[in-house]
Short mmCIF file of C-alpha atoms in Angstrom, two decimals:
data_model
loop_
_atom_site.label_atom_id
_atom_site.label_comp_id
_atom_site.label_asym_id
_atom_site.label_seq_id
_atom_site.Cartn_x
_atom_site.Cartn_y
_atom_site.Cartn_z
CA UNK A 24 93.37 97.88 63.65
CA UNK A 25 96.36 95.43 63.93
CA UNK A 26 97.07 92.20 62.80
CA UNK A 27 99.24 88.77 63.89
CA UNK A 28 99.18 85.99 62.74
CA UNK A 29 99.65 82.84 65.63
CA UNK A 30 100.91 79.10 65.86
CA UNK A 31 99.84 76.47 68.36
CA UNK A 32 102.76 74.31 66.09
CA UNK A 33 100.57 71.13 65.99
CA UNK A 34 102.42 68.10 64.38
CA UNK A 35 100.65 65.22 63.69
CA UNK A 36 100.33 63.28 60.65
CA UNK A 37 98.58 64.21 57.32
CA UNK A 38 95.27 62.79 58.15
CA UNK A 39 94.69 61.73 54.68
CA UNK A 40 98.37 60.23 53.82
CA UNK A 41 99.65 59.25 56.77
CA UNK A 42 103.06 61.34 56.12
CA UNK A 43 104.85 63.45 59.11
CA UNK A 44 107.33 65.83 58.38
CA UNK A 45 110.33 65.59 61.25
CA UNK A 46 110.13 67.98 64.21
CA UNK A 47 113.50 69.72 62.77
CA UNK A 48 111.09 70.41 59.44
CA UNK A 49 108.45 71.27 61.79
CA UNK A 50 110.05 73.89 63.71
CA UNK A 51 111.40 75.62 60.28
CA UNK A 52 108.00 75.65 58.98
CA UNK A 53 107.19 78.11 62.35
CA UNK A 54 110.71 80.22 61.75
CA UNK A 55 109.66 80.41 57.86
CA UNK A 56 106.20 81.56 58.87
CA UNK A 57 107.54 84.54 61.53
CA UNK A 58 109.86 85.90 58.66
CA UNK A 59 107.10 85.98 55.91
CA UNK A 60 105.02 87.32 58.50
CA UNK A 61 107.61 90.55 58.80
CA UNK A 62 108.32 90.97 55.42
CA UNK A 63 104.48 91.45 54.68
CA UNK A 64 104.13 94.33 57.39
CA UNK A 65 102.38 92.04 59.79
CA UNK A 66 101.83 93.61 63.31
CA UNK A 67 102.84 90.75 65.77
CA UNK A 68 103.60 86.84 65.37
CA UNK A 69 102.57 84.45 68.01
CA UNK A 70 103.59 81.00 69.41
CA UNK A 71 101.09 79.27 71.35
CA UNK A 72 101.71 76.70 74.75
CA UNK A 73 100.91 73.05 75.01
CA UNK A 74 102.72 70.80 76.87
CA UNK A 75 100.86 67.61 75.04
CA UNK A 76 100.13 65.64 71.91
CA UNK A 77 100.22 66.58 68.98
CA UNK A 78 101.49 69.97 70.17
CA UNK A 79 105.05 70.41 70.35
CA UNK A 80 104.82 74.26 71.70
CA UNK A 81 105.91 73.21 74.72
CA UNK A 82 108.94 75.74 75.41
CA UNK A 83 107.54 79.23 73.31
CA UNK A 84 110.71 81.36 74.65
CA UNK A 85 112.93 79.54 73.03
CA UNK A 86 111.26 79.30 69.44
CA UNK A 87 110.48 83.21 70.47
CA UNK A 88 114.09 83.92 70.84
CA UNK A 89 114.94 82.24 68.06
CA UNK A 90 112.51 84.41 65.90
CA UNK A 91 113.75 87.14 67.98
CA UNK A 92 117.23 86.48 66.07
CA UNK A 93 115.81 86.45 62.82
CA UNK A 94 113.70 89.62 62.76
CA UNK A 95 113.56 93.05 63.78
CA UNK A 96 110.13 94.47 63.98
CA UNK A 97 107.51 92.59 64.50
CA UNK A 98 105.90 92.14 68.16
CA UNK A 99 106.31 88.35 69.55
CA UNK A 100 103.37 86.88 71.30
CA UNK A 101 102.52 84.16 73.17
CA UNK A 102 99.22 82.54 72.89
CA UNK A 103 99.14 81.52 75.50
CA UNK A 104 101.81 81.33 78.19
CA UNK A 105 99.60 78.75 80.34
CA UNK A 106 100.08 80.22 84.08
CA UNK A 107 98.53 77.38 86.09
CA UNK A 108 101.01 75.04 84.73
CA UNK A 109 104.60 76.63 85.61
CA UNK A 110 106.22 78.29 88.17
CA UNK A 111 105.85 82.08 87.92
CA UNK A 112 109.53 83.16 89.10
CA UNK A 113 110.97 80.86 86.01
CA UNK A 114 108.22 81.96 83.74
CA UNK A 115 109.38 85.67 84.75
CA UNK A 116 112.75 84.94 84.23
CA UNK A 117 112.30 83.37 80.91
CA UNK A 118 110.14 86.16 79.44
CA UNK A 119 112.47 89.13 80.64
CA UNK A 120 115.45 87.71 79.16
CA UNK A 121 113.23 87.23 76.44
CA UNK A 122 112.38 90.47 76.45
CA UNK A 123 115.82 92.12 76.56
CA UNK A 124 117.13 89.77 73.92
CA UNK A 125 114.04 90.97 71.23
CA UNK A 126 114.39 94.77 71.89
CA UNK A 127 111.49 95.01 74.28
CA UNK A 128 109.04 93.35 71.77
CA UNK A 129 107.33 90.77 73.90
CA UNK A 130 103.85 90.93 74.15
CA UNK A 131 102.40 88.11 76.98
CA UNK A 132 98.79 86.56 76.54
CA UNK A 133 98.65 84.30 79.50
CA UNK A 134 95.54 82.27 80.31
CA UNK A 135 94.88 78.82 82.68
CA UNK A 136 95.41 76.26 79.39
CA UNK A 137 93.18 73.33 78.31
CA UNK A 138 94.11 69.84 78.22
CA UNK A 139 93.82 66.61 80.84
CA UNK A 140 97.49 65.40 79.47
CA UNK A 141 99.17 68.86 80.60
CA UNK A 142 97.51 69.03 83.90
CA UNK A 143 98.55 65.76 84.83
CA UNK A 144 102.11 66.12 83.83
CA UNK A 145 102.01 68.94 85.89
CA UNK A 146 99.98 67.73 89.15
CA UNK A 147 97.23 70.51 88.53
CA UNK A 148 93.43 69.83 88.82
CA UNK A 149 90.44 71.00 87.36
CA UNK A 150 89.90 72.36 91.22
CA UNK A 151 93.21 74.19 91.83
CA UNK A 152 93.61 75.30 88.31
CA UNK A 153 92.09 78.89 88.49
CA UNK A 154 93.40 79.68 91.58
CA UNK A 155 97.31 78.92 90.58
CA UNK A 156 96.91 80.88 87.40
CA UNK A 157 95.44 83.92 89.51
CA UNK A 158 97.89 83.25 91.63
CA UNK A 159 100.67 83.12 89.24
CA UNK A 160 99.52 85.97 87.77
CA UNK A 161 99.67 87.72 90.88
CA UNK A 162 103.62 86.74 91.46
CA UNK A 163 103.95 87.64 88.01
CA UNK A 164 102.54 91.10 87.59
CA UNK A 165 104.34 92.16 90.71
CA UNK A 166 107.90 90.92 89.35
CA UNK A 167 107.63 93.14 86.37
CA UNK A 168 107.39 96.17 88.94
CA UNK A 169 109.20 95.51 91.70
CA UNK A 170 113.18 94.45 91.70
CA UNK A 171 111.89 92.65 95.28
CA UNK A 172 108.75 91.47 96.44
CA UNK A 173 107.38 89.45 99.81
CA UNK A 174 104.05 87.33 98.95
CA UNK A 175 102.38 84.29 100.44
CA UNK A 176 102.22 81.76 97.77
CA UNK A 177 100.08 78.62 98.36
CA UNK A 178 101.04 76.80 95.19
CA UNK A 179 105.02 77.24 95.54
CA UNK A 180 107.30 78.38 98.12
CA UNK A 181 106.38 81.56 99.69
CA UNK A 182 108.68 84.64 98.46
CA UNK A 183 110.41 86.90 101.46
CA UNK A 184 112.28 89.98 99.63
CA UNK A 185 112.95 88.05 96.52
CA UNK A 186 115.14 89.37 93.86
CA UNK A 187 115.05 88.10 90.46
CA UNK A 188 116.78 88.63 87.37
CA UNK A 189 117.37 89.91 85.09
CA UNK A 190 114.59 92.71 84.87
CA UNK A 191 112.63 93.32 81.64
CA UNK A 192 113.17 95.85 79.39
CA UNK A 193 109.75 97.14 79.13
CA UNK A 194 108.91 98.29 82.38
CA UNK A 195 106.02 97.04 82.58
CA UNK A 196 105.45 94.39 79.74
CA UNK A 197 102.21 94.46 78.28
CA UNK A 198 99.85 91.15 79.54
CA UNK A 199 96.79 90.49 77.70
CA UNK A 200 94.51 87.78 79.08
CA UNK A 201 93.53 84.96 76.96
CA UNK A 202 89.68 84.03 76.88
CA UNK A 203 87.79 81.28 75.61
CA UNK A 204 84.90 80.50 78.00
CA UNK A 205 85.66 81.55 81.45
CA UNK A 206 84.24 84.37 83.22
CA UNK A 207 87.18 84.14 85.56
CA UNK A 208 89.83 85.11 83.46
CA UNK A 209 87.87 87.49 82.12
CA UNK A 210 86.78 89.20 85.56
CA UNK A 211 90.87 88.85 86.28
CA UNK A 212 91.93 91.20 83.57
CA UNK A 213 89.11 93.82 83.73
CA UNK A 214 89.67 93.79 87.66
CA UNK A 215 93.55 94.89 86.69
CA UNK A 216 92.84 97.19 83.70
CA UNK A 217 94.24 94.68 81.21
CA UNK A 218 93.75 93.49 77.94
CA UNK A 219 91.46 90.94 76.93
CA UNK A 220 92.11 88.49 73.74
CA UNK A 221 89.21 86.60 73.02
CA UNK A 222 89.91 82.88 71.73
CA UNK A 223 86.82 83.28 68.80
CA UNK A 224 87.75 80.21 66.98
CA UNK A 225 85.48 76.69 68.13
CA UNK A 226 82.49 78.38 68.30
CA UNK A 227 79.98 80.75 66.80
CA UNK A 228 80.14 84.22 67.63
CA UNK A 229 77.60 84.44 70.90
CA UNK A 230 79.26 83.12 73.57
CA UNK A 231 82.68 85.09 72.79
CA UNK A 232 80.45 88.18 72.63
CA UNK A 233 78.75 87.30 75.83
CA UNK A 234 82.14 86.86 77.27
CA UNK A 235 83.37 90.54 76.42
CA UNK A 236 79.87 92.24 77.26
CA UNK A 237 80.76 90.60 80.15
CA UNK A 238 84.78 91.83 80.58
CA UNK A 239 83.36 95.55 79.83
CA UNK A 240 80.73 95.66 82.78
CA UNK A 241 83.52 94.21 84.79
CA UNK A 242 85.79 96.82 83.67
CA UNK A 243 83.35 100.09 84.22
CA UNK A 244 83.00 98.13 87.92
CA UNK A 245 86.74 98.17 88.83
CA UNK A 246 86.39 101.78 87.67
CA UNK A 247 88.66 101.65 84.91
CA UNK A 248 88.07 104.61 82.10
CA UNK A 249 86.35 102.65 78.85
CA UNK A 250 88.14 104.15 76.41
CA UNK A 251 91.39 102.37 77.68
CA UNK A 252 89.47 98.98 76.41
CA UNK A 253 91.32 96.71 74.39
CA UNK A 254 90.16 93.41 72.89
CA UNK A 255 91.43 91.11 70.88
CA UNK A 256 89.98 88.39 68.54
CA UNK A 257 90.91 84.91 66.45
CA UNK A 258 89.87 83.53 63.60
CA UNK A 259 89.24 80.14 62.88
CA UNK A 260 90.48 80.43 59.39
CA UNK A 261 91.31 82.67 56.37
CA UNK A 262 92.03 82.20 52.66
CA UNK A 263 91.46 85.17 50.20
CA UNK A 264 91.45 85.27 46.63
CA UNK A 265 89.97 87.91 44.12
CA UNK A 266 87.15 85.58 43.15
CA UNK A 267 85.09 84.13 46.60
CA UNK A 268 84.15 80.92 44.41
CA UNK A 269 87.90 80.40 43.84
CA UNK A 270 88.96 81.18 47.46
CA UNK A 271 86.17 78.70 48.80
CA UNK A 272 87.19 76.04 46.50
CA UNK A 273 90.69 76.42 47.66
CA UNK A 274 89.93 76.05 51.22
CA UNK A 275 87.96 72.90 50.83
CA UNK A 276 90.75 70.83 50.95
CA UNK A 277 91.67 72.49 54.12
CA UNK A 278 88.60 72.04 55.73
CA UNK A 279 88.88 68.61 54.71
CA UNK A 280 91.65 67.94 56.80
CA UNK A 281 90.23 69.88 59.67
CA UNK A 282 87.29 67.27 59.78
CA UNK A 283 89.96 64.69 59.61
CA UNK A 284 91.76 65.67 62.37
CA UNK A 285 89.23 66.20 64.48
CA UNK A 286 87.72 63.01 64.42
CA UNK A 287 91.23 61.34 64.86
CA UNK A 288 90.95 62.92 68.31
CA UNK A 289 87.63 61.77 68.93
CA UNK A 290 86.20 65.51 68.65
CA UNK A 291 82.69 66.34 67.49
CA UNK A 292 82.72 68.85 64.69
CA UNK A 293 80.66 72.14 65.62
CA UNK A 294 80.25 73.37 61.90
CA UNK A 295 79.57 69.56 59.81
CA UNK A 296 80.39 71.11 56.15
CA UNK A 297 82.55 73.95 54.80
CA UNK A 298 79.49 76.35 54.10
CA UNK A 299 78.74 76.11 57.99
CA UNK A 300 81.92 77.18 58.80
CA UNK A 301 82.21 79.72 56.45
CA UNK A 302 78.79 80.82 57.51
CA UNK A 303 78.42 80.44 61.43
CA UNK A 304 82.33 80.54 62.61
CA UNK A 305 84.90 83.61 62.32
CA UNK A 306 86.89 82.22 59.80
CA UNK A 307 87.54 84.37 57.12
CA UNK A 308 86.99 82.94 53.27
CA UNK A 309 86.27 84.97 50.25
CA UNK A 310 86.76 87.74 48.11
CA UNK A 311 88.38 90.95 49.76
CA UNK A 312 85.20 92.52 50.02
CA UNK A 313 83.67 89.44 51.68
CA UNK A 314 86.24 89.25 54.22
CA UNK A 315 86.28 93.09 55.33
CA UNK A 316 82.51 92.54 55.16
CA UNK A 317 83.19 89.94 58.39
CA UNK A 318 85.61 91.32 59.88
CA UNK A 319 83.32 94.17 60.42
CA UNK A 320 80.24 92.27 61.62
CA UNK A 321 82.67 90.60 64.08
CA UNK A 322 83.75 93.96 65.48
CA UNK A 323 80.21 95.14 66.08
CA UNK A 324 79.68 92.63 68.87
CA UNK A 325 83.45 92.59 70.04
CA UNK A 326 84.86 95.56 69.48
CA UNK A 327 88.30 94.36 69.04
CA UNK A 328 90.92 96.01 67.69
CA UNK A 329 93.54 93.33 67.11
CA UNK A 330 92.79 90.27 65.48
CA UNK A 331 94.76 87.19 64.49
CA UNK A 332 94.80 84.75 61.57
CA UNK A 333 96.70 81.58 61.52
CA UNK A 334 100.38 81.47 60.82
CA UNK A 335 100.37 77.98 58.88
CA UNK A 336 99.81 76.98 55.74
CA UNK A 337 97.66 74.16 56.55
CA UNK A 338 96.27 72.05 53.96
CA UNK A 339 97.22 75.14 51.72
CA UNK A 340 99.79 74.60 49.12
CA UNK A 341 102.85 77.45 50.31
CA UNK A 342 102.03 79.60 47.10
CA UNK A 343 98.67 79.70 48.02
CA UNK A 344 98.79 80.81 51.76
CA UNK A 345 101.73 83.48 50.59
CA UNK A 346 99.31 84.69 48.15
CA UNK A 347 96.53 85.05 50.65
CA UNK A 348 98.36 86.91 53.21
CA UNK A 349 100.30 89.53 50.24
CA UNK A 350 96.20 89.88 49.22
CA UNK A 351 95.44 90.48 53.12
CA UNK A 352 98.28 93.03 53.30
CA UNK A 353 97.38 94.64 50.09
CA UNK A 354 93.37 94.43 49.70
CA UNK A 355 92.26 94.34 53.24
CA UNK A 356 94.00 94.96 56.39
CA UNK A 357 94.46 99.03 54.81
CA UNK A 358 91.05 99.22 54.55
CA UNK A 359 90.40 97.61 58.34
CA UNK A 360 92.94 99.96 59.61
CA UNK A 361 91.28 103.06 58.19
CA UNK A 362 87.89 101.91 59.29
CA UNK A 363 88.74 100.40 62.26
CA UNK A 364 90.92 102.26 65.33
CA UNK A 365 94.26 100.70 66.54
CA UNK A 366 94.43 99.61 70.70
CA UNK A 367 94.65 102.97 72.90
CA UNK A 368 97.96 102.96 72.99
CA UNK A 369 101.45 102.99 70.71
CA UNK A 370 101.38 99.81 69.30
CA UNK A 371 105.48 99.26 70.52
CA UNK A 372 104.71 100.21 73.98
CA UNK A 373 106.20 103.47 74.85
CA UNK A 374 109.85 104.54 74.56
CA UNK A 375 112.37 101.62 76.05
CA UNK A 376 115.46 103.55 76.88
CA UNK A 377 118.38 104.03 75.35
CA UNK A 378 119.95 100.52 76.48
CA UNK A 379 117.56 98.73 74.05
CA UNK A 380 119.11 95.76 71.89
CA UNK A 381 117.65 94.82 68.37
CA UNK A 382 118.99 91.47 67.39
CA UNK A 383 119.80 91.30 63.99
CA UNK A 384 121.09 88.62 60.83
CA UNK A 385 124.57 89.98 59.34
CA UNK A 386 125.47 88.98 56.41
CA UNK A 387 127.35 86.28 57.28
CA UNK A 388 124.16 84.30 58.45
CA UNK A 389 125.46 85.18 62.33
CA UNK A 390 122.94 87.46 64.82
CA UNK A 391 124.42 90.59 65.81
CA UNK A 392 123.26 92.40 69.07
CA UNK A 393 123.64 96.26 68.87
CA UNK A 394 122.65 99.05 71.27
CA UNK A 395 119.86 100.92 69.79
CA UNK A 396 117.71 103.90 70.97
CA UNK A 397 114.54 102.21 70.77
CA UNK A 398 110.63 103.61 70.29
CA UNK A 399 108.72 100.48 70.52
#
């Protein structure tokens, strides 16, 4: 099994005090977070896409890049890159010089996105908005194959023997497809042989594992061979500590805020107290045991071999959510990775050439690009 840890990079207020740190602060916070999440031996770090209040993930290649700069191993995901909502040449663009800049480490989960706000800064509808990302997705997956393609768009310009550049290194980049309640995105990536990465986070575990059921009779329909399956899973929230009655107390406070913040936006909570939540939703809180205990249950009805935990501290003190991750590292993900079997494929994606850049800090603070014969 493998493990990331993800950021949407809310910023909004301390519910309880009122106090915002700057969007400078912010942004460190996320470039702290990718850097602890290397040095622990985490798998893959990911930066969400939101293009709204109180989200400012709004432009994940360049905080990826920047990350990029800053580390040297870890896999960089988006989650999600949000399709419907951007042009699909750009997007490609973006990604592949993304891409080339990190070493070939880019790893794309792309999905429609949520929010009114985003939609109508972008003149998409609730109507329209399935067909652009298929679309998009279409355009896309073609431009990480072909140096020129010809396609009918109906949401932008059509494309007569377009070239674009520059070309990816990975050839082709890995694209999972990001699920939360839609069987269309779901029929979408088992109709191409893709990925699936299953959201897992607002609600209890039965409609997520209705949703993959779901993806896996779609997939033996297209033909594809099962044992090529790969899922992937959030969680809504983990804290670990040696003692379960010390980790729950810990994450009260956390929870706290969570209730907080959702009413702020008007939200009605789907798990009302903290036992709820730790009971009914896939967030992870307890003693070692308790969580590999969960993490198990979880994979019996998904069968996912990735899974995610959240890359900020939260309502956590930054002692705390270090701790909790070094006691992930140490405690539980060896035991998930002996129990449970890593996706069907090398994790880095195949060999990348012998052109490959790694991008990495000298020691006078300043990135340095070298060539490298890379392995993924």
């Amino acid at each position: 099994m493998r493990f990331i840890t993800i950021t949407l990079i809310v910023h909004a207020p301390d519910p309880f005090t009122g106090a915002q740190k700057s969007t400078r602060e912010r942004f460190r916070e996320v470039l702290d977070s990718a850097l602890l999440a290397e040095e622990l031996g985490f798998d893959g770090f990911g930066v969400g896409e939101r293009h709204e209040r109180p989200f400012v993930s709004s432009s994940p290649t360049v905080v990826l890049s920047h990350i990029a700069a800053l580390t040297r191993r870890i896999r960089l995901f988006t989650a999600v890159t949000t399709l419907s909502l951007l042009d699909p040449v750009r997007a490609f663009e973006d990604y592949a010089t993304l891409d080339q800049l990190s070493g070939g480490r880019l790893e794309l989960i792309i999905g429609k996105g949520n929010g009114a706000a985003q939609r109508e800064l972008f003149h998409v509808t609730p109507g329209d908005q399935w067909d652009r990302n298929a679309e998009s997705y279409e355009v896309f997956r073609r431009l990480w194959r072909h140096n020129k393609i010809t396609y009918d768009t109906k949401f932008r310009p059509p494309l007569h023997e377009a070239e674009v550049w520059p070309r990816p290194l990975q050839r082709p980049i890995r694209i999972w497809h990001g699920s939360a309640t839609s069987k269309a995105s779901v029929d979408l990536a088992a109709r191409y042989g893709d990925p699936l990465f299953s959201a897992n986070v607002t609600n209890p575990i039965d409609p997520y594992a209705e949703l993959v059921r779901y993806y896996r009779e779609r997939w033996a329909h297209y033909g594809h061979d099962p044992a090529a399956i790969a899922v992937g899973a959030g969680t809504a929230g983990y804290y670990s500590a040696h003692n379960s009655q010390d980790a729950v107390e810990a994450y009260r406070p956390v929870f706290a805020r969570q209730l907080a913040f959702q009413q702020r936006l008007g939200l009605q909570p789907v798990f009302p107290s903290l036992e709820d939540f730790i009971e009914r939703s896939s967030a992870l809180i307890g003693s070692p045991a308790q969580v590999i205990d969960k993490v198990h249950r979880y994979h019996e009805q998904l069968g996912h071999t990735v899974l995610h935990l959240h890359a900020d501290a939260g309502g956590l003190t930054g002692a705390q959510h270090r701790a909790s991750l070094e006691l992930f590292q140490s405690d539980i993900a060896p035991e998930l990775r002996r129990k449970i079997p890593d996706p069907p494929w090398g994790w880095g994606g195949g060999p990348l050439g012998d052109d490959a850049l790694v991008v990495s800090p000298a020691a006078s603070g300043t990135p340095v690009i070298s060539p490298v014969a890379a392995t993924g």
